[in-house]
Coordinates of N, CA, C and O in Angstrom, one line a residue:
X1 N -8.3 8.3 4.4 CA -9.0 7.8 3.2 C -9.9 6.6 3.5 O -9.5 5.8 4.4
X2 N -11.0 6.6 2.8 CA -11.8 5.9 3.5 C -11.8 4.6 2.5 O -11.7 5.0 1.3
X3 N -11.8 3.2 2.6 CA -11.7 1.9 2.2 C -12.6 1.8 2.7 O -12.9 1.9 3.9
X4 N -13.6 1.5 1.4 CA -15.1 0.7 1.5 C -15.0 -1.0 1.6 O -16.1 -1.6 2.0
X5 N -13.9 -1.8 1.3 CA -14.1 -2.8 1.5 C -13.6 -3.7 2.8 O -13.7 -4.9 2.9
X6 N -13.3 -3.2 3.3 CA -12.2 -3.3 4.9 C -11.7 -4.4 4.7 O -11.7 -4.9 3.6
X7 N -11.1 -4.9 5.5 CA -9.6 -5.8 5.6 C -9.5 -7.0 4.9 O -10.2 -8.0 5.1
X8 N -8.9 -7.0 4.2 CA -8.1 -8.5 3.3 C -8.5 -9.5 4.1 O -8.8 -10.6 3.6
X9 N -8.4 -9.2 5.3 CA -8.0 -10.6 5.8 C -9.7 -11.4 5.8 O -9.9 -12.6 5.7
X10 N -10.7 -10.1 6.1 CA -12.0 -10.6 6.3 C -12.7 -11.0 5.0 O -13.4 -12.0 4.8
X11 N -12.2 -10.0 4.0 CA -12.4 -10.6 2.2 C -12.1 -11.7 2.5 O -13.2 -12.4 2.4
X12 N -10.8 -12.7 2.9 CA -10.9 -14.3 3.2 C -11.4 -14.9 3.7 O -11.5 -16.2 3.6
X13 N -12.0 -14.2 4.4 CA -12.8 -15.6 5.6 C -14.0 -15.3 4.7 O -14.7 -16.2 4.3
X14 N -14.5 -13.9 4.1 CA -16.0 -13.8 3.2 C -15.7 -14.9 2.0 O -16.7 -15.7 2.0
X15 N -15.1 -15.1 1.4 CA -14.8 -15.7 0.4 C -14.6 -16.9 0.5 O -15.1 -17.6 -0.3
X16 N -13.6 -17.5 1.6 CA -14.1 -18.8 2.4 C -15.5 -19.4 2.4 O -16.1 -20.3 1.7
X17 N -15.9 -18.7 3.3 CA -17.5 -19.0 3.3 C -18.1 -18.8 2.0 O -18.4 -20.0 1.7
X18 N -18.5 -18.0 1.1 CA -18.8 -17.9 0.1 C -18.7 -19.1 -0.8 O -19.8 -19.6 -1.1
X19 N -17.4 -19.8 -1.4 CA -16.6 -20.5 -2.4 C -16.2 -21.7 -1.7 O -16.2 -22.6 -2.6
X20 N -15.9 -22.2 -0.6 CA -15.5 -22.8 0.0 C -14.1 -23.2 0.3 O -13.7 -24.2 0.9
X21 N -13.3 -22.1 -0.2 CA -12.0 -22.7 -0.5 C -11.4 -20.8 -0.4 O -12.0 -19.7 -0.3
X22 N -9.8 -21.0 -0.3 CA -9.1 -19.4 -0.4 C -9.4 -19.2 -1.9 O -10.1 -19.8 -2.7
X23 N -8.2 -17.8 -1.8 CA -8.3 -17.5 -3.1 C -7.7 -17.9 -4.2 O -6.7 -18.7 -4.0
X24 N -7.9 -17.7 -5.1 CA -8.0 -18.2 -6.5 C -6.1 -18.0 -6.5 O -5.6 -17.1 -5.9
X25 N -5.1 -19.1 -7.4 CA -3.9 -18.6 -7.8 C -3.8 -16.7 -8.3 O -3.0 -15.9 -7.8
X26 N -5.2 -16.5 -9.6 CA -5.2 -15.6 -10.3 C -5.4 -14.1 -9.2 O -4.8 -13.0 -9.3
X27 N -6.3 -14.3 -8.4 CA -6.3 -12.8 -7.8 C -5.4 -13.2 -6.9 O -4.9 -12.1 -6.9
X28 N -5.0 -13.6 -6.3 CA -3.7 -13.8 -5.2 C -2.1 -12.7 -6.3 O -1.5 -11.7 -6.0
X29 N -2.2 -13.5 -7.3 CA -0.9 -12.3 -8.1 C -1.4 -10.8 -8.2 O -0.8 -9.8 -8.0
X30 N -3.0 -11.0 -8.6 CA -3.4 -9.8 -8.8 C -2.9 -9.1 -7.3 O -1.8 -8.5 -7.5
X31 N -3.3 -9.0 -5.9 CA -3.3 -8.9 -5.0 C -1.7 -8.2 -4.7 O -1.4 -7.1 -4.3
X32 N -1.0 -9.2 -5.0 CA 0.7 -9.2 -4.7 C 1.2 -8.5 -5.5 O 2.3 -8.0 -5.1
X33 N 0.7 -8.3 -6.6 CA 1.2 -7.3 -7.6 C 1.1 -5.9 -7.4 O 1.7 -5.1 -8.0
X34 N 0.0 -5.6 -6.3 CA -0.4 -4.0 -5.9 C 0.4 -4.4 -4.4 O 1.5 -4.1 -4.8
X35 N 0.5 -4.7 -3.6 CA 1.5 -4.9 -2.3 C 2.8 -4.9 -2.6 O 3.5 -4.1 -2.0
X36 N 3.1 -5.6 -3.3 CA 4.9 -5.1 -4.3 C 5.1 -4.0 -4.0 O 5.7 -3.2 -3.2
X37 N 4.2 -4.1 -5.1 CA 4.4 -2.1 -5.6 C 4.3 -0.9 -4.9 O 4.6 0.2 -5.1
X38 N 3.8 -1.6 -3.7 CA 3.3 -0.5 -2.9 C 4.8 -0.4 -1.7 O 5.2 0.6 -1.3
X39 N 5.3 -1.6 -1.4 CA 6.4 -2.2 -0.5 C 7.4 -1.5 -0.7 O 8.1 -1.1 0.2
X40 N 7.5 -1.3 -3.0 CA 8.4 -1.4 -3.3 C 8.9 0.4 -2.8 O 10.0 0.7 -2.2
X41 N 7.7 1.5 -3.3 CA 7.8 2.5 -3.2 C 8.1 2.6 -1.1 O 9.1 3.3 -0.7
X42 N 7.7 2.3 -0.6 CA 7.8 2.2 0.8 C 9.4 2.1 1.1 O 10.0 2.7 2.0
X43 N 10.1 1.2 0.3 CA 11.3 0.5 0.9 C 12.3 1.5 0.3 O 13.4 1.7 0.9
X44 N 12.0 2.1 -1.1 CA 12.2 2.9 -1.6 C 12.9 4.6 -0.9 O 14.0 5.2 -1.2
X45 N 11.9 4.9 0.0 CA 12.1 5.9 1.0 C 12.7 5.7 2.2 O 12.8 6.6 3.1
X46 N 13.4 4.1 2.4 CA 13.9 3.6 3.5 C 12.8 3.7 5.0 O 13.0 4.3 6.0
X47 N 11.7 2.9 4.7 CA 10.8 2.7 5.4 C 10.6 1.1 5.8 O 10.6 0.3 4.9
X48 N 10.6 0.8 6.8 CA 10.1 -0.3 7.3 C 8.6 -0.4 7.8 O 8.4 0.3 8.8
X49 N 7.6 -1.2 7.4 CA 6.4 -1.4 8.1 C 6.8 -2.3 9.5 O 7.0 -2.1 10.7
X50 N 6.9 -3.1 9.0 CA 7.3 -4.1 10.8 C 6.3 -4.7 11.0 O 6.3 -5.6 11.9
X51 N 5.0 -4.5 10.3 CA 4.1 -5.0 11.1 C 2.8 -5.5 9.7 O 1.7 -5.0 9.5
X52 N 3.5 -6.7 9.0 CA 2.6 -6.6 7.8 C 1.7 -7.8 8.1 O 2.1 -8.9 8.7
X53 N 0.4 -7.5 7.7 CA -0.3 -9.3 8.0 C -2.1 -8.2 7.4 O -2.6 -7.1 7.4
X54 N -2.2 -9.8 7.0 CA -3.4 -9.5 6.1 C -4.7 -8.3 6.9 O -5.5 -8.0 6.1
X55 N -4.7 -7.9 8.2 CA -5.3 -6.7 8.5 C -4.9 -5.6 8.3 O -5.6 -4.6 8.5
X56 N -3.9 -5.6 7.7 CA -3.0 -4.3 7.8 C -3.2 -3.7 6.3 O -2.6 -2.7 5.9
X57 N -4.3 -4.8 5.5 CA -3.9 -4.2 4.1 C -5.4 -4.0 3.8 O -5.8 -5.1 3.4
X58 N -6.3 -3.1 3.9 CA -7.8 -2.3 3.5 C -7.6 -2.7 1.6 O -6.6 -2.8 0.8
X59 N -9.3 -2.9 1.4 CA -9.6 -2.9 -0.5 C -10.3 -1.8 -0.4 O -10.4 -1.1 0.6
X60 N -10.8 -1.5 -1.5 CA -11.5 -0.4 -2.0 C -12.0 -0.5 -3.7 O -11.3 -0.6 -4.7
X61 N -13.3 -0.6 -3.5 CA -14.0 -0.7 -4.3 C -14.4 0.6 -5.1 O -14.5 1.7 -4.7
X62 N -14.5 0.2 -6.5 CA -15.1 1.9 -7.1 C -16.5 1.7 -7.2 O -17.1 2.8 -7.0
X63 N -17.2 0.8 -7.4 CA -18.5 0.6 -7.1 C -18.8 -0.1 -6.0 O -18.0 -0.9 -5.5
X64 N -20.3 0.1 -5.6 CA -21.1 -0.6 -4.2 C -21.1 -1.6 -4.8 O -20.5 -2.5 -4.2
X65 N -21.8 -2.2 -6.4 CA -21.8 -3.4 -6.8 C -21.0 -4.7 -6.9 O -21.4 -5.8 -6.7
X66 N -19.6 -4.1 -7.4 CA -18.5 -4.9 -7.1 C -18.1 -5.1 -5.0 O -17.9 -6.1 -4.4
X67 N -18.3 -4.1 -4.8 CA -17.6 -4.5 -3.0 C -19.3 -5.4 -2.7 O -19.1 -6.1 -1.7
X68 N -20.2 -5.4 -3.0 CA -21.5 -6.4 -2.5 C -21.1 -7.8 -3.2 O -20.8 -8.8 -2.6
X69 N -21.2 -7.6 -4.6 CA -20.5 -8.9 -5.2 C -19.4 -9.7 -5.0 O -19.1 -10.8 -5.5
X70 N -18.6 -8.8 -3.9 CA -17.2 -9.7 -3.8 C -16.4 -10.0 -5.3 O -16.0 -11.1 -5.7
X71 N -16.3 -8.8 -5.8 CA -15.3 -9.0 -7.8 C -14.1 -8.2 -6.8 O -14.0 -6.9 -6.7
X72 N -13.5 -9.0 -6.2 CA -12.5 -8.6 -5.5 C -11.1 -8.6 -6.5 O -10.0 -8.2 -6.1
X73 N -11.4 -9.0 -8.0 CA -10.8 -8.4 -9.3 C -10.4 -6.8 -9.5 O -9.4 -6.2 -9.8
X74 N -11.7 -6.2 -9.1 CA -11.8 -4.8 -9.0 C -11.4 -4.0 -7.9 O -11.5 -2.8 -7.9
X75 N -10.7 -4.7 -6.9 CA -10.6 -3.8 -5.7 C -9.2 -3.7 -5.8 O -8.3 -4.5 -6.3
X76 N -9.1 -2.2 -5.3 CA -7.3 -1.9 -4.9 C -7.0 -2.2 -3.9 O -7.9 -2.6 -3.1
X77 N -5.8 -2.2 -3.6 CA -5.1 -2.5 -2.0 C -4.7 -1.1 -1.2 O -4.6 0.0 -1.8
X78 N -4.6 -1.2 -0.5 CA -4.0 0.8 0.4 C -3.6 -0.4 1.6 O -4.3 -1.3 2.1
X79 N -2.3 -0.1 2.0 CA -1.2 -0.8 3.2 C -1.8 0.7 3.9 O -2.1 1.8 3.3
X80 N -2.0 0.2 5.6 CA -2.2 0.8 6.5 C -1.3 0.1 8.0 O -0.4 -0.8 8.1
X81 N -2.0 1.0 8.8 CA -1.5 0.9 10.4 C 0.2 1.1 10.3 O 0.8 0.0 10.6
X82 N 1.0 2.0 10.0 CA 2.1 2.0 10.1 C 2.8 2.5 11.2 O 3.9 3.0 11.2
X83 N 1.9 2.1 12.6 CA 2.3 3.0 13.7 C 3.5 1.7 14.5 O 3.7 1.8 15.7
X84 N 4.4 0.5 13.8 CA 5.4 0.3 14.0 C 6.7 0.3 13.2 O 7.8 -0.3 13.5
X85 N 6.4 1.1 12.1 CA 7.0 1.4 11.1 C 8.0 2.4 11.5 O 7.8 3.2 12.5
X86 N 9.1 2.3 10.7 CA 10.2 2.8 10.8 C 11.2 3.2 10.3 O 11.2 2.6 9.2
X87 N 12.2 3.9 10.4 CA 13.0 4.9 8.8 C 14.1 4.4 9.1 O 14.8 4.6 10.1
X88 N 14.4 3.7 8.0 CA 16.3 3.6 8.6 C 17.4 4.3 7.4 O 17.3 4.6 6.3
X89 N 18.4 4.2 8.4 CA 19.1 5.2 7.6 C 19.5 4.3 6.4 O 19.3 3.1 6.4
X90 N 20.2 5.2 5.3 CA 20.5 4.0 4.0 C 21.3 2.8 4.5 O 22.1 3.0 5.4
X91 N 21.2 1.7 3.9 CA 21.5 0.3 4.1 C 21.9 0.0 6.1 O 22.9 -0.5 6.6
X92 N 20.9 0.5 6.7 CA 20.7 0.5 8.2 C 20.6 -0.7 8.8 O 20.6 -1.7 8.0
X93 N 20.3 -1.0 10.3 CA 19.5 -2.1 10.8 C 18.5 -1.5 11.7 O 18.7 -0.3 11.9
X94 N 17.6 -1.9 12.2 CA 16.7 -1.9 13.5 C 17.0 -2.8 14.1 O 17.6 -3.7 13.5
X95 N 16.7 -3.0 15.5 CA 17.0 -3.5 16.5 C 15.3 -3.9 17.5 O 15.2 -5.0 18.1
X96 N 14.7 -3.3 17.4 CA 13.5 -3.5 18.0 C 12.5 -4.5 17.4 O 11.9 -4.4 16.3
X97 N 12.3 -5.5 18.4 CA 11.5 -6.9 18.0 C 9.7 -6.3 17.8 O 9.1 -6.1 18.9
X98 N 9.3 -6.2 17.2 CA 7.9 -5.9 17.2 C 7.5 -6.5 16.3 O 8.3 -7.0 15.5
X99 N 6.0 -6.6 16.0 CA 5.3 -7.2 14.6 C 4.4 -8.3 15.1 O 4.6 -8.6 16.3
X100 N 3.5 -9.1 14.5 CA 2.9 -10.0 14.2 C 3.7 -11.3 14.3 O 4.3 -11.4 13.2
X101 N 4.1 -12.2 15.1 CA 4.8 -12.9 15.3 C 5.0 -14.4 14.2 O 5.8 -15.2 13.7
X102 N 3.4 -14.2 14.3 CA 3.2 -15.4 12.9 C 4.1 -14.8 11.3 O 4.6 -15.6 10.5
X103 N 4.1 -13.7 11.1 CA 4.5 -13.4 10.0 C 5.5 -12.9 10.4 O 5.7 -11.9 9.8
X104 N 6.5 -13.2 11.5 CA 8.3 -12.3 11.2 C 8.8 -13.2 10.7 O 8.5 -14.4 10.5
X105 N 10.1 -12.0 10.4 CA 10.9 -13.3 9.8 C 11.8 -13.8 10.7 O 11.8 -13.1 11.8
X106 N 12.7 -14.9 10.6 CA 13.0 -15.4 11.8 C 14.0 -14.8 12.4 O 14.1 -15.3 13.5
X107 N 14.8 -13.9 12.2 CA 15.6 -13.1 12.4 C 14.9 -12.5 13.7 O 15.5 -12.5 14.7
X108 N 13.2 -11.9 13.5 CA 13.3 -10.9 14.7 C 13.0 -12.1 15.8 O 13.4 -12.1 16.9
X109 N 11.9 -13.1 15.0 CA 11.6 -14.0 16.3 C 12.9 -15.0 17.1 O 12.7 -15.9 18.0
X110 N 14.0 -14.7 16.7 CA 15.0 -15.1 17.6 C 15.1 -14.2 18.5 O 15.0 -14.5 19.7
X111 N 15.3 -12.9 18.0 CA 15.0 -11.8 19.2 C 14.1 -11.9 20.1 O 14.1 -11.5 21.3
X112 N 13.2 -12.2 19.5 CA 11.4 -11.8 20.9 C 12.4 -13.3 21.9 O 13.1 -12.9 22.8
X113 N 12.5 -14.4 21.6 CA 13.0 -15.6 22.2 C 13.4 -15.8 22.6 O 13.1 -16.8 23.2
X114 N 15.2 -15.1 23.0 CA 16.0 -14.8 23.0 C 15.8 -14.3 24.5 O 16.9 -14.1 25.0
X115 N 14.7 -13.9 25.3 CA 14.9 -13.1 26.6 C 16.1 -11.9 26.8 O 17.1 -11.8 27.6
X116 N 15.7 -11.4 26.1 CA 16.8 -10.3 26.0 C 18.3 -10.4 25.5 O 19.1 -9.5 25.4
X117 N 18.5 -11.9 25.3 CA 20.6 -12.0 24.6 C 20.1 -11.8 23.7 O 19.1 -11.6 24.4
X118 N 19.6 -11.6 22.5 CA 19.8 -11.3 21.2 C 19.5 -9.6 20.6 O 19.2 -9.3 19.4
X119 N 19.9 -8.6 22.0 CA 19.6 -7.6 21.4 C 20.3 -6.9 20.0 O 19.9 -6.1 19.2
X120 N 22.1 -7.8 20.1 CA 22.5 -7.3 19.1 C 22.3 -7.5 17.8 O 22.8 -6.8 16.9
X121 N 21.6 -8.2 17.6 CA 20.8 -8.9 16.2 C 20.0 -8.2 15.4 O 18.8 -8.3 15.5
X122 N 20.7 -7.2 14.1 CA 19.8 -6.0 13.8 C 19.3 -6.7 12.5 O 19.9 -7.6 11.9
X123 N 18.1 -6.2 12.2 CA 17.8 -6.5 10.6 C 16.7 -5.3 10.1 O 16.1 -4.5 10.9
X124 N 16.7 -5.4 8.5 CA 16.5 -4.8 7.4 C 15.3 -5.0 7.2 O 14.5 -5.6 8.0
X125 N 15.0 -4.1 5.8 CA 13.5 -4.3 4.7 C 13.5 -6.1 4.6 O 12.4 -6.6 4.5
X126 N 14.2 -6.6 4.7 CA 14.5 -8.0 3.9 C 12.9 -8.4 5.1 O 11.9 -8.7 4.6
X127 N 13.1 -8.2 6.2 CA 12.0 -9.0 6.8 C 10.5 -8.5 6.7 O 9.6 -9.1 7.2
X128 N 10.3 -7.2 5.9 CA 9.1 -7.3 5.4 C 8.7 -8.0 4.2 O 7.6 -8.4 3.8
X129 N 10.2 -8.2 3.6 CA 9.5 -8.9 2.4 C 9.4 -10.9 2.8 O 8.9 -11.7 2.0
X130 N 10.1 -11.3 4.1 CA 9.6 -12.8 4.8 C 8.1 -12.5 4.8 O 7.4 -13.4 4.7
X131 N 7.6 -11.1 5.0 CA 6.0 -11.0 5.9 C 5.5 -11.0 4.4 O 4.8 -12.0 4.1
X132 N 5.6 -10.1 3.4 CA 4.7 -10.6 2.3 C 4.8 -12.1 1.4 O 4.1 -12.4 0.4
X133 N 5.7 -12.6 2.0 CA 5.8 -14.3 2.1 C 5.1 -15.0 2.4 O 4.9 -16.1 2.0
X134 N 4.5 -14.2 3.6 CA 3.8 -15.2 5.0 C 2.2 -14.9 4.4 O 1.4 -15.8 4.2
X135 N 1.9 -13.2 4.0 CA 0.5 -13.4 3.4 C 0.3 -13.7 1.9 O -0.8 -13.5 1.4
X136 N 1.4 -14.1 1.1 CA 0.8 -14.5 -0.2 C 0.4 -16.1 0.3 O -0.5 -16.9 -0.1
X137 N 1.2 -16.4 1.1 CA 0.7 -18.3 1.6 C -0.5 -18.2 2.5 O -1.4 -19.0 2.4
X138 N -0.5 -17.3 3.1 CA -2.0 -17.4 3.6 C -3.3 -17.2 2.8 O -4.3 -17.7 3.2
X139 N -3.1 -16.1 1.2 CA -4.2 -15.9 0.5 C -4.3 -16.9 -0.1 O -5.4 -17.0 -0.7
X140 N -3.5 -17.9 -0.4 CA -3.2 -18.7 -1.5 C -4.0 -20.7 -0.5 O -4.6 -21.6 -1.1
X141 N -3.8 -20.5 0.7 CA -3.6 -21.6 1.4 C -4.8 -21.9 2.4 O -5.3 -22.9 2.8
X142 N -5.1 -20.3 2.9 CA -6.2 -20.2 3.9 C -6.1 -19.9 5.2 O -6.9 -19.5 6.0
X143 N -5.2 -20.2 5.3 CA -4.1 -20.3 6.9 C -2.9 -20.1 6.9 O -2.1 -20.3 6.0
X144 N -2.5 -19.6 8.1 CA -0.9 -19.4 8.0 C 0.0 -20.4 7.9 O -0.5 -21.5 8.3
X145 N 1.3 -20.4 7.4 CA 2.2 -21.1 6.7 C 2.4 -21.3 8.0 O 2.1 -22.5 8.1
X146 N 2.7 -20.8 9.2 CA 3.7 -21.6 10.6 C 2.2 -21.3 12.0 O 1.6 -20.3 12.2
X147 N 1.9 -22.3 12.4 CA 1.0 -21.7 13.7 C 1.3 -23.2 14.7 O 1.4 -24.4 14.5
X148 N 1.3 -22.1 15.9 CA 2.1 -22.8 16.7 C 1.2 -22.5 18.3 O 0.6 -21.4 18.3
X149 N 1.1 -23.0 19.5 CA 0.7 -22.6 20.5 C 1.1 -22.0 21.2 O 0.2 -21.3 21.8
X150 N 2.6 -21.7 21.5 CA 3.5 -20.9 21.9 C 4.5 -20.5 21.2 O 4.9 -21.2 20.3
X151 N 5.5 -19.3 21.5 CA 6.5 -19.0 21.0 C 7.5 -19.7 20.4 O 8.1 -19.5 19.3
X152 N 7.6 -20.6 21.3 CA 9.0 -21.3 21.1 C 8.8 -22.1 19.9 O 9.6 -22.3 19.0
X153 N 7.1 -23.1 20.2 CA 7.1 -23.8 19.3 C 7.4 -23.2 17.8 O 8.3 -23.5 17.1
X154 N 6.5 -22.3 17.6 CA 6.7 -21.1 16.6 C 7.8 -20.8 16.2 O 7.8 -20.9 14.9
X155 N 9.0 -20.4 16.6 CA 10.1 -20.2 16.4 C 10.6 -21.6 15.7 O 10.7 -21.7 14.4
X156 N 10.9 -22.4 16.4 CA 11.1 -24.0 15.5 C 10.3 -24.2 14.3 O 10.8 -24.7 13.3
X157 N 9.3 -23.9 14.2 CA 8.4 -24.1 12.8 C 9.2 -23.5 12.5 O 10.2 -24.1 12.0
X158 N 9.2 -22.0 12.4 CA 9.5 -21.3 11.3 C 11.2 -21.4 11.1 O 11.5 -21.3 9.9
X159 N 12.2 -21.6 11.9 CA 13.4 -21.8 11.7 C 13.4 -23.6 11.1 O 14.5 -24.0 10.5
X160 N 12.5 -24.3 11.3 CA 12.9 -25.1 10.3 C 12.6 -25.2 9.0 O 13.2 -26.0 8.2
X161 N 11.6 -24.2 8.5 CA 11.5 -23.7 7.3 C 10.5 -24.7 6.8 O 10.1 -24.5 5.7
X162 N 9.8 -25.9 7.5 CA 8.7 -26.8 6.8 C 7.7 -26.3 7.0 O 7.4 -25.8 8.1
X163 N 7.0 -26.4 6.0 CA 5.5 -25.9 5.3 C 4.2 -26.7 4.5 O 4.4 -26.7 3.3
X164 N 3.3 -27.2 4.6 CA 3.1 -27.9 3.2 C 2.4 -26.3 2.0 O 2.0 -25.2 2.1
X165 N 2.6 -27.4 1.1 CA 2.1 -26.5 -0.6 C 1.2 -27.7 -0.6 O 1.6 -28.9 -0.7
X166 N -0.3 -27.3 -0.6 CA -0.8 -28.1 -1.1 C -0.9 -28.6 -2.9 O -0.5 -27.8 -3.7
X167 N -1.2 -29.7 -3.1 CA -0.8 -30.2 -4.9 C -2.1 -29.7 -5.8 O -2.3 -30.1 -6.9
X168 N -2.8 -28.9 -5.1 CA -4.0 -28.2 -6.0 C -3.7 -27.0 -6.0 O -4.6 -26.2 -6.3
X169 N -2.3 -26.3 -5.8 CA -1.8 -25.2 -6.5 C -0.6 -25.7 -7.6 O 0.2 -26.6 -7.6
X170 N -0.9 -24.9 -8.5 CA 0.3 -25.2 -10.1 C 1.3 -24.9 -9.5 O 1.5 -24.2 -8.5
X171 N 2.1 -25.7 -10.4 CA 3.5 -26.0 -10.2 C 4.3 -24.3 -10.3 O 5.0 -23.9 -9.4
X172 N 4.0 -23.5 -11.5 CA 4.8 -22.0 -10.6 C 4.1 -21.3 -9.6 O 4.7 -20.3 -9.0

């Protein structure tokens, strides 16, 4: 299926440049509200993506007008690249560390870190929903919540859990 507006993630940097700033509180829910939904039916069939981050999610426009205008109000979401996705059996684990390292959850990045002792360390859907964590803070912030030079550092960020919220987002 073909997505005339291509990747989320480039909508931000267009929009960036455009506005000068990320996106708005209001289409960020809009946004997260079709990714749920879409997660929810996914997690539903006992599917794991593994690998969520703002390239991974195509818009689509119903008119050329709106995808030229950027009324990114009007665009749907369609979740793609599911080629590290995975089925587990009901209330299962995986075992295999893969994904976008800025957006795992810390669970697998102890494994990548770990040099191999942490193979016993299995985890769930729970860590796609750390990754739709990681890109509502990015649509919302502009950048990722944890970025780091290397692994390790990375790992410490994100196992210490500090972040800022900037104070020009409302309080819910």
């Amino acid at each position: 299926e073909y997505c005339n507006g291509g990747e989320l993630f480039k909508a931000l940097e267009k929009y960036q440049l455009k506005y000068g700033k990320p996106f708005p509180e209001e289409l960020v829910q809009y946004f997260m509200r079709q990714i749920v939904s879409a997660f929810k039916q996914i997690h539903e069939r006992h599917i794991m993506h593994r690998d969520i981050k703002l390239q991974n999610i195509l818009l689509n426009f119903d008119s050329e007008k709106d995808q030229k205008d950027l009324n990114l109000m009007k665009a749907q979401i369609k979740i793609v690249d599911f080629g590290f996705a995975c089925k587990l059996e009901k209330d299962g684990l995986t075992f295999t560390a893969i994904g976008n390292p800025i957006n795992m959850d810390p669970l697998i990045l102890q494994k990548l870190n770990s040099n191999g002792k942490a193979r016993q360390l299995g985890y769930d859907q729970k860590a796609d929903i750390w990754s739709l964590g990681a890109i509502c803070y990015e649509m919302l912030i502009g950048r990722a919540a944890f970025d780091a030079e290397d692994m390790e550092e990375l790992v410490s960020k994100i196992e210490s859990g500090k972040y800022k919220v900037p104070t020009s987002l409302s309080k819910e």
